[in-house]
Tab-separated table of C-alpha atoms and ligand atoms in Angstrom:
chain	number	residue	atom	x	y	z
A	30	MET	CA	201.017	70.042	69.803
A	31	LYS	CA	198.638	72.759	68.702
A	32	SER	CA	201.097	74.659	66.534
A	33	ASP	CA	201.873	71.290	64.789
A	34	ASP	CA	198.183	70.767	64.016
A	35	LEU	CA	197.929	74.398	62.871
A	36	HIS	CA	200.982	73.981	60.633
A	37	ASN	CA	199.671	70.633	59.283
A	38	SER	CA	196.292	72.001	58.506
A	39	ILE	CA	197.604	75.030	56.670
A	40	LYS	CA	199.776	72.588	54.693
A	41	LYS	CA	196.819	70.352	53.854
A	42	LEU	CA	194.860	73.462	52.639
A	43	LYS	CA	197.747	74.407	50.344
A	44	LEU	CA	196.947	77.997	51.113
A	45	LYS	CA	198.561	80.619	49.240
A	46	ASN	CA	199.044	84.249	50.233
A	47	VAL	CA	199.367	83.417	53.959
A	48	LYS	CA	202.042	85.064	55.950
A	49	ILE	CA	202.623	83.306	59.238
A	50	ASP	CA	202.109	86.498	61.375
A	51	HIS	CA	198.690	86.805	59.871
A	52	ILE	CA	197.420	83.889	61.899
A	53	SER	CA	195.916	84.470	65.227
A	54	LYS	CA	193.924	82.460	67.737
A	55	ILE	CA	190.505	83.928	68.052
A	56	GLY	CA	188.592	81.495	70.172
A	57	GLU	CA	188.216	78.238	71.830
A	58	GLY	CA	185.185	76.142	72.682
A	59	ALA	CA	185.016	72.819	74.402
A	60	TRP	CA	185.823	71.021	71.109
A	61	HIS	CA	187.812	73.234	68.865
A	62	ASP	CA	190.720	75.696	68.931
A	63	VAL	CA	189.853	78.469	66.432
A	64	TYR	CA	192.257	80.513	64.340
A	65	LYS	CA	191.748	83.372	61.962
A	66	ILE	CA	193.900	83.468	58.815
A	67	GLN	CA	194.309	86.732	57.075
A	68	ARG	CA	195.408	86.496	53.361
A	69	ASP	CA	196.582	89.052	50.926
A	70	PHE	CA	193.885	89.795	48.256
A	71	GLU	CA	191.459	87.169	49.594
A	72	ASP	CA	188.777	87.055	52.409
A	73	ASP	CA	189.856	86.153	55.799
A	74	ILE	CA	189.027	82.565	56.804
A	75	VAL	CA	188.802	80.541	60.053
A	76	LEU	CA	190.313	77.246	60.914
A	77	ARG	CA	188.528	75.253	63.563
A	78	ILE	CA	190.930	72.496	64.710
A	79	LYS	CA	189.363	69.721	66.645
A	80	LYS	CA	190.893	69.163	70.030
A	81	LYS	CA	192.464	65.835	71.020
A	82	LYS	CA	190.850	66.006	74.335
A	83	ALA	CA	187.438	67.368	75.507
A	84	TYR	CA	185.906	67.449	79.004
A	85	GLY	CA	189.157	65.639	80.317
A	86	GLN	CA	188.812	62.684	77.912
A	87	ILE	CA	190.791	61.734	74.827
A	88	LEU	CA	188.538	61.897	71.885
A	89	GLU	CA	188.178	58.588	70.056
A	90	TYR	CA	188.346	59.020	66.208
A	91	ASP	CA	184.807	58.223	64.911
A	92	GLU	CA	184.583	59.018	61.236
A	93	LEU	CA	180.861	58.662	61.084
A	94	ASP	CA	180.217	60.964	64.003
A	95	LEU	CA	182.577	63.598	62.534
A	96	ILE	CA	181.022	63.381	59.075
A	97	THR	CA	177.605	63.647	60.659
A	98	GLU	CA	178.657	66.633	62.762
A	99	TYR	CA	180.161	68.554	59.887
A	100	GLU	CA	177.584	67.765	57.240
A	101	SER	CA	174.899	68.936	59.705
A	102	SER	CA	176.631	72.325	59.985
A	103	LYS	CA	177.096	72.512	56.239
A	104	ALA	CA	173.362	71.713	55.702
A	105	TYR	CA	172.379	74.272	58.345
A	106	TYR	CA	174.637	76.909	56.830
A	107	GLN	CA	173.275	76.364	53.312
A	108	GLN	CA	169.652	76.592	54.328
A	109	ALA	CA	170.297	79.551	56.614
A	110	ASN	CA	172.097	81.508	54.008
A	111	GLN	CA	169.130	80.968	51.593
A	112	CYS	CA	166.977	82.564	54.258
A	113	SER	CA	169.130	85.488	55.170
A	114	PHE	CA	172.035	86.536	53.073
A	115	ASP	CA	175.318	85.592	54.682
A	116	ILE	CA	174.027	85.022	58.129
A	117	CYS	CA	176.276	81.943	58.348
A	118	PRO	CA	179.608	81.067	56.746
A	119	SER	CA	179.151	80.899	52.974
A	120	PHE	CA	182.346	78.934	52.756
A	121	PHE	CA	182.655	75.684	54.774
A	122	LYS	CA	184.824	72.654	54.192
A	123	TYR	CA	186.156	70.058	56.630
A	124	PHE	CA	188.961	67.604	56.710
A	125	ILE	CA	189.178	64.373	58.739
A	126	ASP	CA	191.738	61.853	59.364
A	127	GLU	CA	192.909	60.014	62.313
A	128	GLU	CA	195.650	62.586	63.090
A	129	LEU	CA	194.042	65.796	62.334
A	130	VAL	CA	190.450	67.056	62.031
A	131	PHE	CA	189.479	70.558	61.163
A	132	THR	CA	187.086	72.783	59.353
A	133	VAL	CA	187.870	75.805	57.330
A	134	GLU	CA	185.181	78.460	56.942
A	135	SER	CA	184.334	82.176	56.356
A	136	PHE	CA	185.391	84.487	59.089
A	137	MET	CA	182.076	85.982	60.291
A	138	GLY	CA	183.578	89.058	62.108
A	139	GLU	CA	184.218	89.583	65.935
A	140	GLY	CA	181.010	90.876	67.439
A	141	LYS	CA	180.749	92.703	70.757
A	142	PRO	CA	180.918	91.062	74.094
A	143	LEU	CA	177.531	90.697	75.747
A	144	GLN	CA	178.224	93.133	78.547
A	145	SER	CA	179.038	95.914	76.136
A	146	LEU	CA	175.666	95.738	74.233
A	147	THR	CA	173.160	98.438	74.916
A	148	ASN	CA	169.602	97.373	75.559
A	149	PHE	CA	168.666	98.595	72.106
A	150	GLU	CA	171.515	96.690	70.354
A	151	ALA	CA	170.436	93.518	72.278
A	152	TYR	CA	166.699	93.985	71.317
A	153	THR	CA	167.792	94.650	67.683
A	154	ILE	CA	170.044	91.405	67.567
A	155	GLY	CA	167.153	89.415	69.109
A	156	LYS	CA	164.638	90.747	66.616
A	157	LYS	CA	166.936	89.917	63.560
A	158	LEU	CA	167.420	86.458	64.929
A	159	GLY	CA	163.662	86.087	65.479
A	160	GLU	CA	162.951	87.228	62.073
A	161	PHE	CA	165.559	84.786	60.598
A	162	PHE	CA	164.464	81.757	62.683
A	163	LEU	CA	160.799	82.457	61.378
A	164	VAL	CA	161.964	82.252	57.726
A	165	MET	CA	164.357	79.273	58.488
A	166	HIS	CA	161.479	77.422	60.306
A	167	SER	CA	159.091	77.854	57.337
A	168	LYS	CA	161.528	76.026	55.001
A	169	ASN	CA	161.168	72.267	54.278
A	170	PRO	CA	164.285	70.805	55.964
A	171	GLY	CA	165.171	68.846	52.918
A	172	ILE	CA	166.045	65.753	55.041
A	173	LYS	CA	164.323	62.517	55.194
A	174	GLY	CA	162.888	61.742	58.733
A	175	SER	CA	163.157	63.807	61.851
A	176	GLY	CA	165.149	63.875	65.140
A	177	ASN	CA	168.851	63.522	65.527
A	178	LEU	CA	170.745	63.666	62.223
A	179	LEU	CA	172.907	60.885	60.938
A	180	TRP	CA	175.098	60.573	57.904
A	181	ASN	CA	174.029	57.425	56.004
A	182	GLY	CA	176.988	57.332	53.574
A	183	LYS	CA	175.252	59.526	51.006
A	184	HIS	CA	173.243	62.115	52.896
A	185	LEU	CA	171.879	63.194	56.269
A	186	GLU	CA	168.612	61.575	57.617
A	187	GLY	CA	166.752	61.804	60.781
A	188	ASN	CA	166.677	58.870	63.303
A	189	LEU	CA	162.865	59.033	63.368
A	190	GLN	CA	161.100	57.698	60.410
A	191	GLN	CA	157.497	58.008	61.464
A	192	ASN	CA	155.087	60.577	59.932
A	193	ALA	CA	154.912	63.972	61.352
A	194	TYR	CA	151.552	63.479	63.148
A	195	ARG	CA	152.942	60.440	64.910
A	196	VAL	CA	156.103	62.209	65.931
A	197	TRP	CA	153.910	65.120	67.204
A	198	GLN	CA	151.717	62.945	69.310
A	199	ASN	CA	154.853	61.241	70.811
A	200	ASP	CA	156.417	64.549	71.607
A	201	ASN	CA	153.214	65.485	73.594
A	202	ASP	CA	153.114	61.981	75.142
A	203	PHE	CA	156.699	62.482	76.324
A	204	TYR	CA	155.897	65.704	78.238
A	205	VAL	CA	152.973	63.953	79.940
A	206	SER	CA	155.298	61.120	81.008
A	207	ILE	CA	157.890	63.525	82.446
A	208	LEU	CA	155.046	65.347	84.318
A	209	ASN	CA	153.863	62.064	85.791
A	210	LYS	CA	157.395	61.240	86.809
A	211	LEU	CA	157.986	64.619	88.435
A	212	ILE	CA	154.863	64.614	90.477
A	213	ALA	CA	155.660	61.137	91.768
A	214	THR	CA	158.822	62.399	93.220
A	215	ASP	CA	159.284	63.618	96.863
A	216	LEU	CA	160.017	67.197	95.595
A	217	LYS	CA	158.130	70.085	97.192
A	218	ILE	CA	155.956	71.359	94.446
A	219	ASP	CA	152.395	72.719	94.060
A	220	ARG	CA	151.237	69.605	92.260
A	221	ASN	CA	147.670	70.695	91.760
A	222	THR	CA	148.390	73.851	89.919
A	223	MET	CA	151.172	72.319	87.754
A	224	VAL	CA	149.265	69.181	86.689
A	225	ASP	CA	146.162	71.047	85.734
A	226	LYS	CA	148.036	73.654	83.756
A	227	ILE	CA	150.382	71.330	81.954
A	228	LEU	CA	147.737	68.632	81.069
A	229	ASN	CA	145.512	71.389	79.835
A	230	LEU	CA	148.299	72.898	77.686
A	231	ILE	CA	149.215	69.583	76.255
A	232	GLU	CA	145.621	68.742	75.280
A	233	ASN	CA	145.466	72.056	73.318
A	234	ARG	CA	148.895	71.618	71.985
A	235	ARG	CA	147.946	68.206	70.461
A	236	ASN	CA	145.483	69.904	68.079
A	237	LYS	CA	148.030	72.476	66.916
A	238	GLN	CA	150.529	70.402	65.188
A	239	GLN	CA	153.782	72.358	64.492
A	240	ASN	CA	155.979	72.140	61.379
A	241	LEU	CA	159.104	69.926	61.257
A	242	SER	CA	162.043	72.123	60.284
A	243	LEU	CA	165.773	72.457	60.653
A	244	VAL	CA	166.329	73.783	64.064
A	245	ASN	CA	169.408	74.780	66.052
A	246	GLN	CA	169.932	73.296	69.455
A	247	ASP	CA	172.927	75.441	70.340
A	248	VAL	CA	172.043	79.035	70.354
A	249	THR	CA	174.390	80.200	73.134
A	250	PRO	CA	175.882	83.684	72.770
A	251	GLU	CA	179.304	82.189	71.944
A	252	ASN	CA	177.779	80.831	68.764
A	253	ILE	CA	176.236	84.097	67.792
A	254	ILE	CA	178.442	87.010	66.453
A	255	LEU	CA	176.736	89.744	68.346
A	256	ASN	CA	176.627	92.791	66.089
A	257	SER	CA	173.522	94.811	65.778
A	258	ASP	CA	174.356	95.721	62.143
A	259	LYS	CA	175.048	92.184	61.055
A	260	VAL	CA	174.136	89.218	63.284
A	261	SER	CA	175.904	85.931	62.359
A	262	LEU	CA	175.415	82.348	63.465
A	263	ILE	CA	178.183	79.817	63.795
A	264	ASP	CA	178.731	76.401	65.206
A	265	PRO	CA	175.101	75.094	64.980
A	266	PHE	CA	173.899	71.789	66.424
A	267	PRO	CA	171.021	71.153	63.968
A	268	THR	CA	168.214	68.542	64.204
A	269	VAL	CA	164.834	68.252	62.495
A	270	ASP	CA	162.225	69.151	65.100
A	271	PHE	CA	159.206	71.274	65.666
A	272	ASP	CA	159.400	75.018	64.761
A	273	LEU	CA	157.575	76.832	67.619
A	274	LYS	CA	159.067	74.430	70.132
A	275	TYR	CA	162.535	75.694	69.146
A	276	ALA	CA	161.558	79.300	69.054
A	277	GLY	CA	160.519	78.550	72.696
A	278	TYR	CA	163.803	77.101	73.367
A	279	PHE	CA	165.565	80.268	72.358
A	280	ILE	CA	163.432	82.249	74.776
A	281	PHE	CA	163.884	79.661	77.487
A	282	CYS	CA	167.605	79.818	77.178
A	283	TYR	CA	167.933	83.592	77.150
A	284	LYS	CA	165.318	84.267	79.850
A	285	PHE	CA	166.229	81.381	82.223
A	286	LEU	CA	168.757	78.617	81.275
A	287	LEU	CA	171.801	80.751	80.528
A	288	PRO	CA	171.713	82.776	83.717
A	289	ALA	CA	170.834	79.534	85.702
A	290	TYR	CA	173.908	77.785	84.304
A	291	SER	CA	176.317	80.613	85.312
A	292	THR	CA	177.380	78.468	88.355
A	293	ALA	CA	178.516	75.509	86.075
A	294	PRO	CA	182.342	75.411	85.552
A	295	ARG	CA	181.842	75.444	81.743
A	296	TYR	CA	179.931	78.651	81.822
A	297	ARG	CA	181.357	80.375	84.869
A	298	ASN	CA	183.512	82.828	82.934
A	299	ASN	CA	180.713	83.860	80.617
A	300	ALA	CA	178.946	85.682	83.621
A	301	TYR	CA	175.477	85.107	82.162
A	302	ASP	CA	174.000	85.901	85.497
A	303	GLN	CA	175.542	89.347	85.491
A	304	ASN	CA	174.291	89.925	82.006
A	305	CYS	CA	170.778	88.602	82.577
A	306	SER	CA	168.983	91.711	81.692
A	307	ILE	CA	170.880	92.053	78.326
A	308	LEU	CA	170.028	88.422	77.538
A	309	SER	CA	166.492	89.080	78.481
A	310	LYS	CA	166.299	91.933	75.933
A	311	ILE	CA	167.717	89.610	73.224
A	312	ALA	CA	164.861	87.282	74.088
A	313	ASP	CA	162.317	90.190	73.933
A	314	GLY	CA	163.612	91.181	70.522
A	315	PHE	CA	163.475	87.626	69.292
A	316	THR	CA	159.854	87.276	70.364
A	317	ASN	CA	158.945	90.369	68.514
A	318	GLY	CA	160.823	89.254	65.418
A	319	TYR	CA	159.295	85.790	65.534
A	320	ILE	CA	155.749	86.387	66.778
A	321	GLY	CA	155.031	90.110	66.633
A	322	GLU	CA	152.092	91.004	68.773
A	323	ASN	CA	149.745	88.080	68.332
A	324	GLU	CA	148.463	87.065	71.659
A	325	ILE	CA	147.464	83.583	70.748
A	326	TRP	CA	150.959	82.848	69.394
A	327	LEU	CA	152.559	84.530	72.326
A	328	LYS	CA	150.657	82.313	74.654
A	329	CYS	CA	151.853	79.109	72.605
A	330	LEU	CA	155.437	80.405	72.826
A	331	LYS	CA	155.091	80.707	76.521
A	332	ASN	CA	153.717	77.203	76.791
A	333	GLU	CA	156.739	75.955	74.940
A	334	CYS	CA	158.891	77.605	77.597
A	335	ILE	CA	156.900	75.853	80.276
A	336	LEU	CA	157.617	72.519	78.560
A	337	TRP	CA	161.341	73.190	78.384
A	338	THR	CA	161.401	74.145	82.009
A	339	LEU	CA	159.515	70.992	82.989
A	340	LEU	CA	162.244	68.835	81.093
A	341	GLU	CA	165.086	70.814	82.606
A	342	THR	CA	163.651	70.301	86.121
A	343	TYR	CA	163.207	66.609	85.699
A	344	ASP	CA	166.715	66.340	84.202
A	345	HIS	CA	168.168	67.941	87.266
A	346	TYR	CA	166.256	65.693	89.595
A	347	GLU	CA	167.237	62.555	87.644
A	348	ILE	CA	170.903	63.541	87.523
A	349	LEU	CA	170.947	64.118	91.324
A	350	ASN	CA	169.780	60.448	91.745
A	351	LYS	CA	172.862	59.165	90.091
A	352	SER	CA	175.515	57.778	92.520
A	353	GLU	CA	178.301	59.527	90.792
A	354	LEU	CA	178.545	62.294	88.221
A	355	SER	CA	180.903	62.097	85.244
A	356	TYR	CA	183.674	64.805	84.774
A	357	LYS	CA	181.741	66.040	81.795
A	358	THR	CA	178.586	66.499	83.658
A	359	ILE	CA	180.284	68.289	86.558
A	360	GLN	CA	181.877	70.702	83.977
A	361	GLN	CA	178.583	71.211	82.205
A	362	MET	CA	176.137	71.392	85.105
A	363	GLY	CA	178.248	71.663	88.302
A	364	SER	CA	178.616	69.573	91.439
A	365	LYS	CA	175.556	67.956	93.099
A	366	ASN	CA	175.294	70.841	95.400
A	367	ILE	CA	175.130	73.317	92.468
A	368	ILE	CA	172.760	71.090	90.609
A	369	ASN	CA	170.502	70.826	93.661
A	370	LYS	CA	170.444	74.720	93.881
A	371	ARG	CA	169.598	74.892	90.189
A	372	LEU	CA	166.808	72.320	90.707
A	373	THR	CA	165.245	74.770	93.265
A	374	LEU	CA	165.505	77.519	90.656
A	375	CYS	CA	163.964	75.384	88.058
A	376	LEU	CA	161.049	74.459	90.335
A	377	LYS	CA	160.467	78.090	91.255
A	378	GLU	CA	160.487	78.994	87.577
A	379	LEU	CA	158.059	76.248	86.636
A	380	GLU	CA	155.614	77.221	89.413
A	381	SER	CA	155.871	80.838	88.469
A	382	LEU	CA	155.206	80.092	84.768
A	383	CYS	CA	152.252	77.877	85.503
A	384	SER	CA	150.668	80.126	87.928
A	385	THR	CA	150.489	82.917	85.302
A	386	ILE	CA	149.201	81.022	82.243
B	418	LIG	N1	183.526	81.347	61.400
B	418	LIG	C1	183.866	82.043	62.503
B	418	LIG	N2	183.926	83.444	62.400
B	418	LIG	C2	184.255	84.103	63.446
B	418	LIG	N3	184.442	83.641	64.564
B	418	LIG	C3	184.496	82.432	64.817
B	418	LIG	C4	184.103	81.412	63.790
B	418	LIG	N4	184.172	80.163	64.206
B	418	LIG	C5	184.446	80.237	65.533
B	418	LIG	N5	184.601	81.607	65.846
B	418	LIG	C6	185.060	82.030	67.271
B	418	LIG	O1	185.681	81.072	68.017
B	418	LIG	C7	184.834	80.723	69.185
B	418	LIG	C8	184.812	79.190	69.410
B	418	LIG	O2	184.345	78.464	68.228
B	418	LIG	P1	183.338	77.277	68.073
B	418	LIG	O3	182.066	77.698	68.766
B	418	LIG	O4	183.242	76.838	66.667
B	418	LIG	O5	184.086	76.278	69.111
B	418	LIG	P2	183.558	74.944	69.617
B	418	LIG	O6	184.679	74.254	70.423
B	418	LIG	O7	182.953	74.079	68.518
B	418	LIG	O8	182.411	75.435	70.556
B	418	LIG	P3	181.341	74.672	71.623
B	418	LIG	O9	182.122	74.499	72.868
B	418	LIG	O10	180.290	75.600	71.721
B	418	LIG	O11	181.016	73.387	70.852
B	418	LIG	C9	183.455	81.287	68.925
B	418	LIG	O12	182.705	81.582	70.043
B	418	LIG	C10	183.796	82.505	68.065
B	418	LIG	O13	184.174	83.524	68.890
B	419	LIG	MG1	180.626	76.982	70.060
């Protein structure tokens, strides 16, 4: 099946200068099988062939979804490359029909495995990413509206059409509503400390409206070519949302979320828990690249991490209350037992972050 798809995609591309022994499988995520094609006299390219099944389910063909997904990547790559030369594939095309869906894009190199990075390399990579995100976040997203992106037949637009001030206030209201739900549960938490800190943080945050920008919601190490000389980003999941909030998301992922998800089947082989000190160094470099030493901004960044932790904690609680978990949820998050253990971790993290503001 796979080799047929590979053969057909090469045929569709009408590639010249390809010798069949110059095609190698270089990766596989949940959604794509990935091949590198070496060509004589031309740059190497990558074929990402959409799988027919993901998380145990046959993928229904949905043209709008596919265009949205790939146009979003294209928009992100274009803007990213304007901010930092060649940080993302400069060549990117996609082909969709009911039988075969694939992208073809620049090969961005191999990168090192996490565990073989030195602390210095990890910090350098993080710093470069922080510097890049700072520039990327300062750009106008060039997309109407904010929130989840959707292809409207002509271009991408966000699903929220309110003005930025309204979106910002709603964002703050949302955290307050999650906080209220969390403290109404029977979970063992230090309610007083948490409520005071988070309400106070939100009141200050309301007056410091952040900028809407094109942000990436999937910054896992598999989507970063880890190379301290030349860092690259692939497979983004873009949305239009607030800048510092998403800088905070990066830190939250590398300091807490990735190691915490090591117990989930989807991430078990990545051994993030064993590499937590390297991940943490990447986060430290990122903070330095994005913020530098400014104490006020450092505090704002930390506050964003608290809010992400709050959301993650409540997500875990809510999922545990479902009578049954889907196969996808079990793969991505783990069994109820695993989710319950992670909930305890989230609560600990939240309490610790709140007690040191
Ligand atoms: N353009 C590229 N250049 C170099 N390597 C690539 C490229 N695209 C993909 N890869 C390799 O293939 C792996 C899987 O690719 P990718 O992340 O695109 O798959 P996916 O199924 O979309 O991922 P996910 O499960 O995160 O959605 C990457 O981790 C990377 O090692
Ligand atoms: Mg990926």
